PDB file of C-alpha atoms in Angstrom:
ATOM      1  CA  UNK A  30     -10.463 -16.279  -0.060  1.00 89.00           C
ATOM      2  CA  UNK A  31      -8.004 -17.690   2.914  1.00 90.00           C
ATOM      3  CA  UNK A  32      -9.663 -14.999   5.145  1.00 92.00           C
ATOM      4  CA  UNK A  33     -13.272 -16.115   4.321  1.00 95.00           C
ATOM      5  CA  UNK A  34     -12.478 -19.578   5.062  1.00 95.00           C
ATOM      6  CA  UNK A  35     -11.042 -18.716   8.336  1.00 95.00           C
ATOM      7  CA  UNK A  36     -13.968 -16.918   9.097  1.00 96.00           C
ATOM      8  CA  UNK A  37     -16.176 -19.461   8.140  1.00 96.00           C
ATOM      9  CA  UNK A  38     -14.267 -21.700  10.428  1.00 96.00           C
ATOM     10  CA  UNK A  39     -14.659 -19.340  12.900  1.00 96.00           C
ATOM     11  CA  UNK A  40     -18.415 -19.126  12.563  1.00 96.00           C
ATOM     12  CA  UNK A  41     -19.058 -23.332  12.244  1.00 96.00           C
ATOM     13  CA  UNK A  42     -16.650 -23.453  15.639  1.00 96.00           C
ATOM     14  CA  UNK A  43     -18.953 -21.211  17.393  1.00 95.00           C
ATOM     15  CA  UNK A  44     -22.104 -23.601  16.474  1.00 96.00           C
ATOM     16  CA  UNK A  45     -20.564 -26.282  17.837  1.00 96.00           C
ATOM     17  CA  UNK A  46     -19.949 -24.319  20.870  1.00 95.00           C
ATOM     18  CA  UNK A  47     -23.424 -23.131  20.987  1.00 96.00           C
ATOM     19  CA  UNK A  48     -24.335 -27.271  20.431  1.00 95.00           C
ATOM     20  CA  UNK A  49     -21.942 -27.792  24.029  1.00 95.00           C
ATOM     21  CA  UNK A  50     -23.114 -25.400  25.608  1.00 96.00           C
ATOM     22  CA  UNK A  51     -26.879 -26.834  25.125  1.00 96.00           C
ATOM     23  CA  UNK A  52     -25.286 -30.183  26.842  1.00 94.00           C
ATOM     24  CA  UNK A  53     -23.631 -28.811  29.839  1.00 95.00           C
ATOM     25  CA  UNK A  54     -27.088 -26.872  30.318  1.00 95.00           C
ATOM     26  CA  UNK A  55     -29.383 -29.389  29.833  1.00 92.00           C
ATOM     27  CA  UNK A  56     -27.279 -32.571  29.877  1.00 83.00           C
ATOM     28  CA  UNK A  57     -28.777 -35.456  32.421  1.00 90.00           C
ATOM     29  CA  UNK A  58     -26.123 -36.478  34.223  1.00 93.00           C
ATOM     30  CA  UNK A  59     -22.727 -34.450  35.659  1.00 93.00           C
ATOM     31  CA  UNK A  60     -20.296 -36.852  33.503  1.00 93.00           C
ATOM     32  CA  UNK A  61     -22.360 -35.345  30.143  1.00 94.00           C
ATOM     33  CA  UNK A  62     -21.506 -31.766  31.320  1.00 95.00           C
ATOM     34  CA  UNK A  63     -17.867 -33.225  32.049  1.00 95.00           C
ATOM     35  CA  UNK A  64     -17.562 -34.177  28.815  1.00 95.00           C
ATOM     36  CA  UNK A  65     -18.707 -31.292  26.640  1.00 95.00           C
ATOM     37  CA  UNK A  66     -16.799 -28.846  29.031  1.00 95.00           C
ATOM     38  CA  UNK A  67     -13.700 -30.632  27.773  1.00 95.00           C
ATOM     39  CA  UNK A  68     -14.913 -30.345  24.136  1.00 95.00           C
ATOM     40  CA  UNK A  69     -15.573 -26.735  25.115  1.00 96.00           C
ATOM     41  CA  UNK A  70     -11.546 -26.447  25.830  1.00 95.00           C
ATOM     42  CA  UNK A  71     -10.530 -28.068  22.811  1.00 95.00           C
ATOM     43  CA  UNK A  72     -12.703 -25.639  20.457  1.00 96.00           C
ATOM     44  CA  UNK A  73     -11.545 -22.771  22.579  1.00 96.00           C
ATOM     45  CA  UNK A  74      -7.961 -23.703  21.026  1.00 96.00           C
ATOM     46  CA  UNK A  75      -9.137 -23.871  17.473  1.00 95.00           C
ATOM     47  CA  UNK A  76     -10.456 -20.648  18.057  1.00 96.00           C
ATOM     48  CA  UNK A  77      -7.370 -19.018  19.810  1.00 96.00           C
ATOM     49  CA  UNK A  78      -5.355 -20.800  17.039  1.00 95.00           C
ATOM     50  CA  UNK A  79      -7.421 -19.488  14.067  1.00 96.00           C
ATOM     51  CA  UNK A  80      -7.373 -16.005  15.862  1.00 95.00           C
ATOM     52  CA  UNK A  81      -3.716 -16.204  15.923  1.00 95.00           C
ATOM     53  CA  UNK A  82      -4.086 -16.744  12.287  1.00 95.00           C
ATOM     54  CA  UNK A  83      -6.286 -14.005  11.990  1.00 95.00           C
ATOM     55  CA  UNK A  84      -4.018 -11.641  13.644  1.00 94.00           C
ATOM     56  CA  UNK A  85      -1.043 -12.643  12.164  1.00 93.00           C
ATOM     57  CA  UNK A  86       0.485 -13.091  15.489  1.00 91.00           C
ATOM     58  CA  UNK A  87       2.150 -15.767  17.404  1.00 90.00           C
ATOM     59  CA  UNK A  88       1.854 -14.182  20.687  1.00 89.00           C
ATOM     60  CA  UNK A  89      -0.849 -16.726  21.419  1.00 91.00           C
ATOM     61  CA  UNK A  90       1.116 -19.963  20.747  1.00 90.00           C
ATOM     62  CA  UNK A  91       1.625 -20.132  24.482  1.00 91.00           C
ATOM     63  CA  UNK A  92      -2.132 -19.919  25.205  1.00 93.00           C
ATOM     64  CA  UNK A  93      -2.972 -22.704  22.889  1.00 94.00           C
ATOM     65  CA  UNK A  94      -0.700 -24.996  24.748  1.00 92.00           C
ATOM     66  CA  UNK A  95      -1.673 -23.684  27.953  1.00 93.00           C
ATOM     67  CA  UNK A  96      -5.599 -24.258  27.400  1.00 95.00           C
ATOM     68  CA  UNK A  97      -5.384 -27.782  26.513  1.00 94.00           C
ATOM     69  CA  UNK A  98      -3.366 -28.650  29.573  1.00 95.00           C
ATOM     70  CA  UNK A  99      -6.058 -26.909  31.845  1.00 94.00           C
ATOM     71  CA  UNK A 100      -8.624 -28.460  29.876  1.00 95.00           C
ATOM     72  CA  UNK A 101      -6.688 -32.077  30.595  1.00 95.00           C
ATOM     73  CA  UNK A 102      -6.159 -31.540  34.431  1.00 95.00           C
ATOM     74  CA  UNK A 103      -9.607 -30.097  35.120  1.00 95.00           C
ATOM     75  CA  UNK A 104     -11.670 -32.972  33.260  1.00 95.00           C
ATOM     76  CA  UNK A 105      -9.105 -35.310  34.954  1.00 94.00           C
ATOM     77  CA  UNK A 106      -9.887 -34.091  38.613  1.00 93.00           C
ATOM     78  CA  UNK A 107     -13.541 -34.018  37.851  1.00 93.00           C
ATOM     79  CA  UNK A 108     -13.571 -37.657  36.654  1.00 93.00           C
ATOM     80  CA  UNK A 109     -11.470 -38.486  40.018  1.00 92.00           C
ATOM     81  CA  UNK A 110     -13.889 -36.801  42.094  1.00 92.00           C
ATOM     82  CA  UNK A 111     -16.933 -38.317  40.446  1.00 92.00           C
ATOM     83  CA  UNK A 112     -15.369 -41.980  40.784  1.00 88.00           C
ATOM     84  CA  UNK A 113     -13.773 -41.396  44.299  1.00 85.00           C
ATOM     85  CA  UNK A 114     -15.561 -38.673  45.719  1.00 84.00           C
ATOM     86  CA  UNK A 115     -12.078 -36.983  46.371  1.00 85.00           C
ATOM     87  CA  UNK A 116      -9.992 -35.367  44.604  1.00 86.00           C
ATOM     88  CA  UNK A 117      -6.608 -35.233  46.255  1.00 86.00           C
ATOM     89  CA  UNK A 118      -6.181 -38.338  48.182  1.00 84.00           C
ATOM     90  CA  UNK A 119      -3.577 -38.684  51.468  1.00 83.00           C
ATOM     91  CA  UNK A 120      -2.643 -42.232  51.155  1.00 81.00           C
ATOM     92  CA  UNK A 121      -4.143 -44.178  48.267  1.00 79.00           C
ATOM     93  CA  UNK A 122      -2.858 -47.706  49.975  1.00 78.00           C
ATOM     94  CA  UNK A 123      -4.688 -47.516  52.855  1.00 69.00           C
ATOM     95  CA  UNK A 124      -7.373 -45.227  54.118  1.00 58.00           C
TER      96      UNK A 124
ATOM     97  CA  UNK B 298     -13.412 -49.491  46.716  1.00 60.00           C
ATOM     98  CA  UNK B 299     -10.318 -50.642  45.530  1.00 69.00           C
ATOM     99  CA  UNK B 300      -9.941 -48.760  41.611  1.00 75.00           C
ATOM    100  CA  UNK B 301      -6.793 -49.629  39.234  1.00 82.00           C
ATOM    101  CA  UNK B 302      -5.737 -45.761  37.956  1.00 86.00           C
ATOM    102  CA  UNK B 303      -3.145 -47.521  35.310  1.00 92.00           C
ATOM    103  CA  UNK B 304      -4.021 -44.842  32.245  1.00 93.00           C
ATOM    104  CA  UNK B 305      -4.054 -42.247  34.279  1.00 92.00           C
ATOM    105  CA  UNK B 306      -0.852 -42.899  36.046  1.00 93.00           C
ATOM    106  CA  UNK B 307       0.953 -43.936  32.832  1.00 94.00           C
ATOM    107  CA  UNK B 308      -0.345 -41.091  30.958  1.00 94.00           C
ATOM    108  CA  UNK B 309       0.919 -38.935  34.027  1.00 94.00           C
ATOM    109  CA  UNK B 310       4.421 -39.909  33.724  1.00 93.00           C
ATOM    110  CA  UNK B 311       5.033 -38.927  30.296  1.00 94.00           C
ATOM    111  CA  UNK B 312       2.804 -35.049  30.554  1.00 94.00           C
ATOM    112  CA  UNK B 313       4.272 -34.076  33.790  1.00 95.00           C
ATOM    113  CA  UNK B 314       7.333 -34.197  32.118  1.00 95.00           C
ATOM    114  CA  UNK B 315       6.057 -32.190  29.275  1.00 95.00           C
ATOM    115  CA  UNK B 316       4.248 -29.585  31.532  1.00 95.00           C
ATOM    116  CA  UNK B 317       7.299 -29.170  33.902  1.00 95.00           C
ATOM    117  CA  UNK B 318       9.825 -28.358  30.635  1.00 94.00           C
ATOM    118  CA  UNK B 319       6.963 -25.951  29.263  1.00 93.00           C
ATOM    119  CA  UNK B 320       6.700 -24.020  32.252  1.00 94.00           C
ATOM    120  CA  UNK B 321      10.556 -23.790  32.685  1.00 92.00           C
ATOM    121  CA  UNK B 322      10.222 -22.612  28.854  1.00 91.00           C
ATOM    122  CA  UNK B 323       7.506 -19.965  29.356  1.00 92.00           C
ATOM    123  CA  UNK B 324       9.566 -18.857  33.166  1.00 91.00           C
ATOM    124  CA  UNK B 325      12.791 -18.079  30.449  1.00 88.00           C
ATOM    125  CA  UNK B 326      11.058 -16.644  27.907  1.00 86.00           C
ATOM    126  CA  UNK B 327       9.957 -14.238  29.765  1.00 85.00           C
ATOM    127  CA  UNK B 328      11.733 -11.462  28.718  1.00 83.00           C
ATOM    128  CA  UNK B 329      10.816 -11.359  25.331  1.00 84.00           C
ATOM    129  CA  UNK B 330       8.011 -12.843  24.576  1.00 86.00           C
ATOM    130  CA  UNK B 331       4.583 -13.981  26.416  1.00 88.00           C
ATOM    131  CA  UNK B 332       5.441 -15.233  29.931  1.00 87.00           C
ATOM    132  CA  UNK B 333       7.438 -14.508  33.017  1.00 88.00           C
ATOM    133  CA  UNK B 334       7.184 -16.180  36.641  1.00 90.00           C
ATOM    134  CA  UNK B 335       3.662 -16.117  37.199  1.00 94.00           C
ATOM    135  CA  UNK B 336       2.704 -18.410  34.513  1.00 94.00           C
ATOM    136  CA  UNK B 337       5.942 -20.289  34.945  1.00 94.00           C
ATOM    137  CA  UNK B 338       5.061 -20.870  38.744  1.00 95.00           C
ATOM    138  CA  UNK B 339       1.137 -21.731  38.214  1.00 94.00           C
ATOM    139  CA  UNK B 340       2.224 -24.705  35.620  1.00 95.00           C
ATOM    140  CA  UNK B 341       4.431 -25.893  37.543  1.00 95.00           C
ATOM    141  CA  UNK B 342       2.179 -26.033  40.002  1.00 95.00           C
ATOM    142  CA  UNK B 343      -0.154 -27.779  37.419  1.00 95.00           C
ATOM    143  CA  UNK B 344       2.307 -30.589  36.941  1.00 95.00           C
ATOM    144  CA  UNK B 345       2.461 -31.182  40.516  1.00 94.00           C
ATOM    145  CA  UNK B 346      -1.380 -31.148  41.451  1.00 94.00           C
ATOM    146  CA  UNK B 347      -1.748 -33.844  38.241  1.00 94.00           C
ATOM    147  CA  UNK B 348       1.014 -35.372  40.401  1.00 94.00           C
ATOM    148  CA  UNK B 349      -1.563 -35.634  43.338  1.00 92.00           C
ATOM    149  CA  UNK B 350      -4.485 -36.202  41.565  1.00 92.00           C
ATOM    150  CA  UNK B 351      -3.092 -39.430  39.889  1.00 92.00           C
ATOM    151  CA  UNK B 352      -0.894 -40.227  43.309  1.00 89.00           C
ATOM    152  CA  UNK B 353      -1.754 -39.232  46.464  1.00 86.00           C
ATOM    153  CA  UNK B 354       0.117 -36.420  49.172  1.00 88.00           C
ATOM    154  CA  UNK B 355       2.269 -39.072  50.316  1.00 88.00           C
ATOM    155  CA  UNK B 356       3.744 -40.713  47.100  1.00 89.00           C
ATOM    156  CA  UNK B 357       4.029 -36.587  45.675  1.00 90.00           C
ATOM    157  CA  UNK B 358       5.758 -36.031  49.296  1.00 89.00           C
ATOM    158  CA  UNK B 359       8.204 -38.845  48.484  1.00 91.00           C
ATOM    159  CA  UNK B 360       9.192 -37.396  45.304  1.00 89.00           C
ATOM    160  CA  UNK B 361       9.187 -33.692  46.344  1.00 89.00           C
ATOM    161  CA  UNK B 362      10.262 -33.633  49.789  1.00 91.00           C
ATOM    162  CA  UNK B 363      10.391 -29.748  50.381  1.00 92.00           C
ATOM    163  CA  UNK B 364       7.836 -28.026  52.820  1.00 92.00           C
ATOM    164  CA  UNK B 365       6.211 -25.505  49.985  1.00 92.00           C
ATOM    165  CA  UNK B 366       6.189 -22.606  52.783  1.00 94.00           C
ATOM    166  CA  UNK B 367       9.778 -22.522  52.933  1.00 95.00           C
ATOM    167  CA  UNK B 368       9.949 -22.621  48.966  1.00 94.00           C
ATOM    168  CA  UNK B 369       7.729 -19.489  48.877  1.00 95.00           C
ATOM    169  CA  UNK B 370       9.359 -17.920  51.897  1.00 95.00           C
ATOM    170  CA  UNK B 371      13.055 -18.644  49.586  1.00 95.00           C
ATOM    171  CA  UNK B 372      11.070 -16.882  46.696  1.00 95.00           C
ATOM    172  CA  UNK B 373      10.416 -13.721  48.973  1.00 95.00           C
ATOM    173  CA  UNK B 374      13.962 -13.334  49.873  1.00 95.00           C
ATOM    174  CA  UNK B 375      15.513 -13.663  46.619  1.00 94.00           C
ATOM    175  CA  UNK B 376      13.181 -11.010  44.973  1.00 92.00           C
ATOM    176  CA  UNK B 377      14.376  -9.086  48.269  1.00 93.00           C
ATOM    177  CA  UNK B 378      17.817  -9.523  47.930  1.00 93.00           C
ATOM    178  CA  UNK B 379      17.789  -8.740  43.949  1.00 90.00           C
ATOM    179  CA  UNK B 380      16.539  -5.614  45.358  1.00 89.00           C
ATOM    180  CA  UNK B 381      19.109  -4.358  48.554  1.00 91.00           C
ATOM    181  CA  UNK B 382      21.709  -5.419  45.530  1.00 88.00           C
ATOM    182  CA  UNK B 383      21.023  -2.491  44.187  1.00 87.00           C
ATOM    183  CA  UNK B 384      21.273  -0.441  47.524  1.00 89.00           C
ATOM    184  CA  UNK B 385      24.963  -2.259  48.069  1.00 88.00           C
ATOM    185  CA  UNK B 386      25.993  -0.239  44.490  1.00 85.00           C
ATOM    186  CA  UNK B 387      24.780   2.925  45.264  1.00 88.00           C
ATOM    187  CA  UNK B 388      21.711   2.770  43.158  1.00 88.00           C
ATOM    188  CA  UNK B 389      17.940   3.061  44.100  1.00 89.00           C
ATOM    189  CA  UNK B 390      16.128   0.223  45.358  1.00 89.00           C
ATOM    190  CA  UNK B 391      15.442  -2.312  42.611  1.00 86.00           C
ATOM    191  CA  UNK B 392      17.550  -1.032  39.966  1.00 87.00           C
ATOM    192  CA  UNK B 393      18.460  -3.953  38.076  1.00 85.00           C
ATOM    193  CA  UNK B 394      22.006  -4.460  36.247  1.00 81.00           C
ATOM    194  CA  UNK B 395      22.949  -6.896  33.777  1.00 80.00           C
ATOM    195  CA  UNK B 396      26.347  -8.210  32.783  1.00 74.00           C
ATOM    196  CA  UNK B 397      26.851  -8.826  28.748  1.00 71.00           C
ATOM    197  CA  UNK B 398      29.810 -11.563  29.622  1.00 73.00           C
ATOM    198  CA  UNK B 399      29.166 -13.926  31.974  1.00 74.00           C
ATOM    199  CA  UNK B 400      30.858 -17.176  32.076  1.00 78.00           C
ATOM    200  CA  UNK B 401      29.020 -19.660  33.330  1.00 76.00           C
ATOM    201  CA  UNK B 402      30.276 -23.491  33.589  1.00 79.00           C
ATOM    202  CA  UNK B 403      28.471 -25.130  31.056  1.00 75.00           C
ATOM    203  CA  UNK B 404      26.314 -22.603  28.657  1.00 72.00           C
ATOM    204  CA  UNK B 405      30.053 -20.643  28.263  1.00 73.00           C
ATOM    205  CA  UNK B 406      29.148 -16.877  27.644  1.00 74.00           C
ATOM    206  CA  UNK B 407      26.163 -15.490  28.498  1.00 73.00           C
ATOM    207  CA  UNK B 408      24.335 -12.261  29.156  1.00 73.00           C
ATOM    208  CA  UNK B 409      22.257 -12.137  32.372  1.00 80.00           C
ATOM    209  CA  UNK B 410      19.901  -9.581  33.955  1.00 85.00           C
ATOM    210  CA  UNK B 411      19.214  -9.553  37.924  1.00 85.00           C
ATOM    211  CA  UNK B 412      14.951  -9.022  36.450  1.00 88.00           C
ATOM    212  CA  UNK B 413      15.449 -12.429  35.441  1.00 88.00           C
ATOM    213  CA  UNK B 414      16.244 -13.388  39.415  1.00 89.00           C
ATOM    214  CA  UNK B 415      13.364 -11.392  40.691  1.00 91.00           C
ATOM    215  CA  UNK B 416      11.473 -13.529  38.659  1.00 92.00           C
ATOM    216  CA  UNK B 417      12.825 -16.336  40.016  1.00 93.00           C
ATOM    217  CA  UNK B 418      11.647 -15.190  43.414  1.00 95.00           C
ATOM    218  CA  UNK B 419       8.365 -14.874  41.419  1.00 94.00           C
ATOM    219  CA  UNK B 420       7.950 -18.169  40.193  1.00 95.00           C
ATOM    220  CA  UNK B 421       9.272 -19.885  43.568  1.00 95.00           C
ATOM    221  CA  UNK B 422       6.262 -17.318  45.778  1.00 96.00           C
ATOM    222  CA  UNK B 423       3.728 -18.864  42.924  1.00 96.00           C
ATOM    223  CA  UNK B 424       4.728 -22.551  43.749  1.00 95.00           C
ATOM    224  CA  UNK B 425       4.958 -22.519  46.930  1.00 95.00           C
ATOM    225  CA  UNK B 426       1.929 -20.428  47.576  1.00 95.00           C
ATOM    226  CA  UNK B 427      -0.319 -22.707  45.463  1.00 95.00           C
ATOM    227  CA  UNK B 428       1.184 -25.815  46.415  1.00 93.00           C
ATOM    228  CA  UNK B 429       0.580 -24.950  50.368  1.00 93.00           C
ATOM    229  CA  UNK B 430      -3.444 -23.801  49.170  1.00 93.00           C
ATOM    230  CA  UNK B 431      -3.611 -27.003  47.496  1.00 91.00           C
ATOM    231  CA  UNK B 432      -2.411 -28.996  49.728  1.00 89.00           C
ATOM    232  CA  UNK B 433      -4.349 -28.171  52.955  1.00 89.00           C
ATOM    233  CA  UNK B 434      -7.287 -28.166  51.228  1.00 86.00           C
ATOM    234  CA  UNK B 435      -6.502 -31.862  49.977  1.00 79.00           C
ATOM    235  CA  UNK B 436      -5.614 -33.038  53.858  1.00 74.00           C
ATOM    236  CA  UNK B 437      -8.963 -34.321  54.910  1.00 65.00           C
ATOM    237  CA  UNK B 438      -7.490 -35.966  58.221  1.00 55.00           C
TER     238      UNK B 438
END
């Protein structure tokens, strides 16, 4: 029972994946794509976590930690670059 | 144009903290479980480019004032040195040793193993070789 309701899990994660990855292809504008990248991130951690789960392992705790950083820095650089047009900046005071 | 980044820069000083004591985590865990210097080194390196994404060079400068060549050319010669160690005791290159009682000031007895101070050399190439990528890409001067 526990194992089919992972796997369900499992299964309804990967629609909503399949629903993101519809909006980063088709999605108007670049801050759409931004957005469901990130969401993309997140799921990918419910899925490493229910794998984990799965596999009766916690080698992957690391991973899960790991991938939601990434996912935090990488939307936040993209939302600097979309606002600023730069992404690392020399002098924020004056330039 | 003049933006206020007050989230973002509040928000950074609480994670960076978080990131930095995760990767010193995953650098010492190394041994035994998932890790080592490589990951270690590259979020380390994430703390520090969320450092310059929510600063700028300068400000991150400030705070870290270490040219990131030397810290990867330091890296280099403590993996090298772990290794002529060896040589000096008669052993093959690179044959590591570890000492079961070690007293160290604070932690009392300990256990050490030199692998752990090759991966030290590891983790300080991985900075310092990211940092110096990052960073001359992100000098638009």
């Amino acid at each position: 029972m526990f194992s089919f309701v992972l796997h369900a899990s499992l299964v309804l994660i990967a629609l909503s994946m399949i629903g993101f990855i519809y909006r980063v292809i088709k999605g108007p504008s670049t801050p759409d794509r931004v957005v469901a990248l990130d969401a993309i991130g997140i799921n990918l951690v419910a899925i490493t976590s229910i794998l984990s789960i799965l596999l009766k392992t916690t080698a992957f705790l690391e991973v899960i930690l790991l991938i939601g950083i990434l996912a935090f820095i990488g939307t936040v650089a993209f939302s600097k670059y979309l606002e600023k047009g730069v992404v690392v900046e020399h002098d924020r005071n004056n330039h | 144009m003049k933006t206020n980044d007050l989230i973002l820069q509040t928000i950074t000083k609480v994670i960076v903290f978080l990131i930095l004591l995760f990767s010193v985590d995953i650098f010492f865990a190394g041994h035994y479980t998932p890790g080592g210097g490589f990951v270690g080194g590259l979020m380390t390196s994430a703390a520090l480019v969320l450092l310059l994404i929510a600063y700028d060079i300068k400000t991150v400068a400030n705070l870290f004032p270490v040219n990131y060549i030397y810290v990867a050319a330091t890296g280099l010669l403590i993996a090298l040195v772990t290794g002529i160690s060896s040589i000096l005791r008669h052993k093959p290159f690179l044959t590591h040793a570890f000492n079961k009682h070690v007293h160290l000031p604070l932690f009392g007895e300990t256990s050490l193993h030199t692998a752990a101070l090759f991966d030290l050399g590891v983790y300080l190439v991985v900075v310092g070789v990211t940092m110096t990528i990052i960073q001359s890409i992100g000098e638009d001067k």
